[in-house]
mmCIF file of C-alpha atoms in Angstrom:
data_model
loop_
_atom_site.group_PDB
_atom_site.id
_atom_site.type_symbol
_atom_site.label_atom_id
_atom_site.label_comp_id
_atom_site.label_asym_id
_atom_site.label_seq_id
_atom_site.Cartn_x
_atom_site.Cartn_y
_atom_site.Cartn_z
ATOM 1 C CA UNK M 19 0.000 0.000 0.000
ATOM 2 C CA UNK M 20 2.808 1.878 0.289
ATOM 3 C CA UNK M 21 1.331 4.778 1.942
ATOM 4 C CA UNK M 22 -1.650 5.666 -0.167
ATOM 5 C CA UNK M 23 -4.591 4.217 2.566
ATOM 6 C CA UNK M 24 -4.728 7.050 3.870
ATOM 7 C CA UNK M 25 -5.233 10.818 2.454
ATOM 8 C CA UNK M 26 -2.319 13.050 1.340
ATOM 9 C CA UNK M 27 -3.268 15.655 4.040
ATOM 10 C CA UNK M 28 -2.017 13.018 6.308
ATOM 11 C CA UNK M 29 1.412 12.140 5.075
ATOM 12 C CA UNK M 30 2.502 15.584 4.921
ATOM 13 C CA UNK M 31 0.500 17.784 6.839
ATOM 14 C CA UNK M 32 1.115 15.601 10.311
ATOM 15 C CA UNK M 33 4.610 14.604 8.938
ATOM 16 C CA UNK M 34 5.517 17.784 8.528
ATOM 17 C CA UNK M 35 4.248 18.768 11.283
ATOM 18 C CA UNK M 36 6.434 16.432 13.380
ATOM 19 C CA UNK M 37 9.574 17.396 11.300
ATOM 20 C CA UNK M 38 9.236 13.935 9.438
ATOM 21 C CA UNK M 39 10.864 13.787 5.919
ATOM 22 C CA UNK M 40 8.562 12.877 3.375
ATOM 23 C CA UNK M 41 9.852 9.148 3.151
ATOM 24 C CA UNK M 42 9.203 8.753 7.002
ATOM 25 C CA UNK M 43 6.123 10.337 6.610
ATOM 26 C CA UNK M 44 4.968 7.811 4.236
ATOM 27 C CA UNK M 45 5.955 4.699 6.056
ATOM 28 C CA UNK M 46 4.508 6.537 9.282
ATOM 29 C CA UNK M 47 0.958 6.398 6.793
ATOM 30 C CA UNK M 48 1.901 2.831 6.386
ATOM 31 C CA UNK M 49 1.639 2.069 9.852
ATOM 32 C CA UNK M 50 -1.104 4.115 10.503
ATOM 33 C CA UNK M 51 -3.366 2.047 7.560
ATOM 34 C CA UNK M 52 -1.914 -0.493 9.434
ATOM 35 C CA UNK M 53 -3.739 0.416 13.245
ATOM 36 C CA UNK M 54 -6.455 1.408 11.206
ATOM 37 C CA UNK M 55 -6.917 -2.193 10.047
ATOM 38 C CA UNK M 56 -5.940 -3.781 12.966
ATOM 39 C CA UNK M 57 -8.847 -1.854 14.614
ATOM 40 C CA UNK M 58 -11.355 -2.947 12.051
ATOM 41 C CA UNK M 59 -10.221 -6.754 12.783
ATOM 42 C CA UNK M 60 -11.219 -6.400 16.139
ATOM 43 C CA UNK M 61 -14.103 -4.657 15.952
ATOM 44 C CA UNK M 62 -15.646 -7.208 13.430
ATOM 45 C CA UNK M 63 -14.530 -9.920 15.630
ATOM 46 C CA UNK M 64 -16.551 -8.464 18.831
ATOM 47 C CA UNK M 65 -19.383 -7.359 16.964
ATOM 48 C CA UNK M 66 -21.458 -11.088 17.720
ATOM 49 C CA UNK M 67 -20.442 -11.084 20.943
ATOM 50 C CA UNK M 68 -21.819 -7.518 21.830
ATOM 51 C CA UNK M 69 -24.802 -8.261 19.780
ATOM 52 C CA UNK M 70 -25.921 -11.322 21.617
ATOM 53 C CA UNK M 71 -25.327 -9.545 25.027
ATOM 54 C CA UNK M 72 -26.543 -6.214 23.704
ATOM 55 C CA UNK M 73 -28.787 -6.360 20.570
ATOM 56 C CA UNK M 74 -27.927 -5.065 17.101
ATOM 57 C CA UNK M 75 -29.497 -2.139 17.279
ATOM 58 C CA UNK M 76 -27.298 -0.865 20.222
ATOM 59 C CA UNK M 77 -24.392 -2.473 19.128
ATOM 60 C CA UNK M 78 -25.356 -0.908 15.747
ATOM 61 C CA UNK M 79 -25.362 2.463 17.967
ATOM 62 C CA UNK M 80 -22.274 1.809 19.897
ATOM 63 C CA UNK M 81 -20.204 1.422 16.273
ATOM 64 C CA UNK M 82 -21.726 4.482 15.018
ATOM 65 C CA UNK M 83 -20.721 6.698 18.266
ATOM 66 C CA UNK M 84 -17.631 5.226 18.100
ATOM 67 C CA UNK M 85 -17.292 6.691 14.423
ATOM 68 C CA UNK M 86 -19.233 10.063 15.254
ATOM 69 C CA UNK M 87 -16.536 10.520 17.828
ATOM 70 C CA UNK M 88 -13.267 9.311 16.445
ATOM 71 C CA UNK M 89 -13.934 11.284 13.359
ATOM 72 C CA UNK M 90 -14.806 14.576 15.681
ATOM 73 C CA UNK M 91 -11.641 14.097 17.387
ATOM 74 C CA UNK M 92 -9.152 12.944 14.890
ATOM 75 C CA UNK M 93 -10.300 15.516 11.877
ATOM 76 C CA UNK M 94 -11.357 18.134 14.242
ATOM 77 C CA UNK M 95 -8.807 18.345 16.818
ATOM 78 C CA UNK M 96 -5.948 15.920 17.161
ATOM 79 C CA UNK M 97 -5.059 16.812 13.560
ATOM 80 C CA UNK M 98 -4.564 20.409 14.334
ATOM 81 C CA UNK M 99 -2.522 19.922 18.076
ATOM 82 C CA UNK M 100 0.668 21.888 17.944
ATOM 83 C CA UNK M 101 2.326 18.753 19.863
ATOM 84 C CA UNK M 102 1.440 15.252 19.934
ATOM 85 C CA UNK M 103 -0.969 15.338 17.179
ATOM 86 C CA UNK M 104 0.341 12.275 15.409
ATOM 87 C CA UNK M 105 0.147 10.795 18.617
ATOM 88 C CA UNK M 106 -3.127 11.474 19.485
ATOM 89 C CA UNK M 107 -4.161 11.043 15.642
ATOM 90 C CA UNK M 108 -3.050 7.021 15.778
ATOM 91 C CA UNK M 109 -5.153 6.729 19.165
ATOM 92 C CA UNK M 110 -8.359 7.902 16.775
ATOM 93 C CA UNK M 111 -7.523 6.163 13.676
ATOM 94 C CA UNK M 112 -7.567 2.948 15.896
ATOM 95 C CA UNK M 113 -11.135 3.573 17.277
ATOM 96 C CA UNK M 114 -12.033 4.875 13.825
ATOM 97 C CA UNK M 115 -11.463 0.889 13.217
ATOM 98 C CA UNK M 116 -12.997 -0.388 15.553
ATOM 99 C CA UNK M 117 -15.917 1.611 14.768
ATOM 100 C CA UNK M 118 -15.888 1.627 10.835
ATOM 101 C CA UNK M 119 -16.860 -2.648 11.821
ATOM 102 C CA UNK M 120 -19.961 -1.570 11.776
ATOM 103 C CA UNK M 121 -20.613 -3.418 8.587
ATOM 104 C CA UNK M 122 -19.887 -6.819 10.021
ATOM 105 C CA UNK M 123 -23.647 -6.103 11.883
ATOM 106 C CA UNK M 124 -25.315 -6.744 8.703
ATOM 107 C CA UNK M 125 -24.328 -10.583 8.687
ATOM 108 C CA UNK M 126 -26.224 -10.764 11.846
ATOM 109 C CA UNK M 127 -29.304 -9.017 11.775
ATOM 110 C CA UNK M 128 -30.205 -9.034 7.881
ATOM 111 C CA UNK M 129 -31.014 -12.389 7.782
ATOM 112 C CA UNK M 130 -33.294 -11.896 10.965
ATOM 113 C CA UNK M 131 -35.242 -9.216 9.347
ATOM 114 C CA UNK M 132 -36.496 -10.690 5.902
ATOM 115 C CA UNK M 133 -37.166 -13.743 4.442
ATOM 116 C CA UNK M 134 -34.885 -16.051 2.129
ATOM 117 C CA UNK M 135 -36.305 -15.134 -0.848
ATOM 118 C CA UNK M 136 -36.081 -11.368 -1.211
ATOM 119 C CA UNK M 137 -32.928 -11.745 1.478
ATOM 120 C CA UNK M 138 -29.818 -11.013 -1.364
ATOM 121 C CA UNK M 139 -31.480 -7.847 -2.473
ATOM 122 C CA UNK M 140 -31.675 -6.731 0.975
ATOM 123 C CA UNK M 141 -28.464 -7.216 1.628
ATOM 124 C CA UNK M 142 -27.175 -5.556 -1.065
ATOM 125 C CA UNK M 143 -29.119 -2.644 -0.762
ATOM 126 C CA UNK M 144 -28.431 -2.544 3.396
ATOM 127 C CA UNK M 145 -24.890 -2.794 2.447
ATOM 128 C CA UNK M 146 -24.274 -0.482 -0.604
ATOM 129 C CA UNK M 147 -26.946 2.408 0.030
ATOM 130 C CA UNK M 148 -25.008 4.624 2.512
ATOM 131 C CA UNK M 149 -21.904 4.105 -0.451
ATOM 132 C CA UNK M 150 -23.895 5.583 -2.793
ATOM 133 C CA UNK M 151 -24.850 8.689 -0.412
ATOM 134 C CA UNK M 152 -20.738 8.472 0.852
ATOM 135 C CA UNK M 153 -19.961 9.096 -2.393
ATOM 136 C CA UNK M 154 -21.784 12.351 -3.186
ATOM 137 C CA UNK M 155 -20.691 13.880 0.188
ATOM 138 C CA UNK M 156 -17.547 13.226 -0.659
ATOM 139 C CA UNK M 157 -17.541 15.804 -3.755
ATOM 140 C CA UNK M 158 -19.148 17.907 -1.050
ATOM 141 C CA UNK M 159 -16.509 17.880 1.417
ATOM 142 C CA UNK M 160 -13.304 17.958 -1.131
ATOM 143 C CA UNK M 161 -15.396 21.324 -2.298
ATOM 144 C CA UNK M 162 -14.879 22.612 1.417
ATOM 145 C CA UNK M 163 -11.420 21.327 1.693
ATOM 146 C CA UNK M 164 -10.559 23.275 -1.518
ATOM 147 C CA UNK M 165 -12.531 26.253 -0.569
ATOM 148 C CA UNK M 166 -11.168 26.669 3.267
ATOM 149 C CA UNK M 167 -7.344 25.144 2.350
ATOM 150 C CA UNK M 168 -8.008 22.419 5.297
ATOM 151 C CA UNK M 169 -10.299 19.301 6.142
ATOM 152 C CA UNK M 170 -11.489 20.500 9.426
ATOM 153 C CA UNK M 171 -13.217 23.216 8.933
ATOM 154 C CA UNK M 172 -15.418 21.300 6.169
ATOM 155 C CA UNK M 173 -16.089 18.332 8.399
ATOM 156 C CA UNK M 174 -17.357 19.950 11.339
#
């Protein structure tokens, strides 16, 4: 991956930042894909257990928070910290993981909610819908980040 999971803004804005040359700031992008994913692992492997203890929908809610949050923090705040911010900015990216598991809900609770034969088109639309809607804000947001010259402002 060599860098590229995560956005531009990231390898040289926080590398830069932390007096990084742009080499270490890409394999510091590397690693931070990497606690990204490692957060997403584990999230998707706890989602069945908090669902049978819980329920989906709060589980549902507890992965959403967790994303609400994360993204608040890490885009809003830790990425503009004078000191630490790369720091702080790992911490977020690994609850961002943990909450962007959300999707491993749908396994559970789709096939609960409707029967086997309209069950694949359910899924698929459950599961590709909010892409769809992802994908238009995200010509809306690259608008702000080109108007204001930084991602935070846009996001919150």
């Amino acid at each position: 991956m060599g860098g590229r999971g995560l956005c531009p803004g990231f390898r040289y804005f926080l590398a830069s930042n932390a007096h990084l040359s742009v080499p270490e700031g890409a394999r510091l992008a590397s690693y931070a894909t990497m606690i990204l994913s490692v957060g997403t692992i584990l999230g998707c492997l706890a989602v069945p257990v908090i669902a049978e203890r819980i329920g989906r929908r709060s589980t549902l809610a507890i992965y959403f928070s967790l994303m609400l949050i994360f993204i608040s923090v890490g885009f809003g705040y830790a990425f503009y910290l004078k000191e630490g911010a790369l720091t702080w900015f790992m911490v977020c990216l690994f609850f961002l993981g943990v909450g962007g598991a959300n999707f491993a809900s749908y396994t559970l609770w789709v096939p609960e909610q409707y029967r086997t034969e309209c069950r694949a088109s359910a899924f698929a639309f459950s599961t590709s819908i909010g892409r769809f809607v992802g994908a238009g804000i995200t010509f809306l947001v690259g608008a702000g980040v080109r108007h204001f010259q930084t991602i935070g402002i846009p996001w919150l």
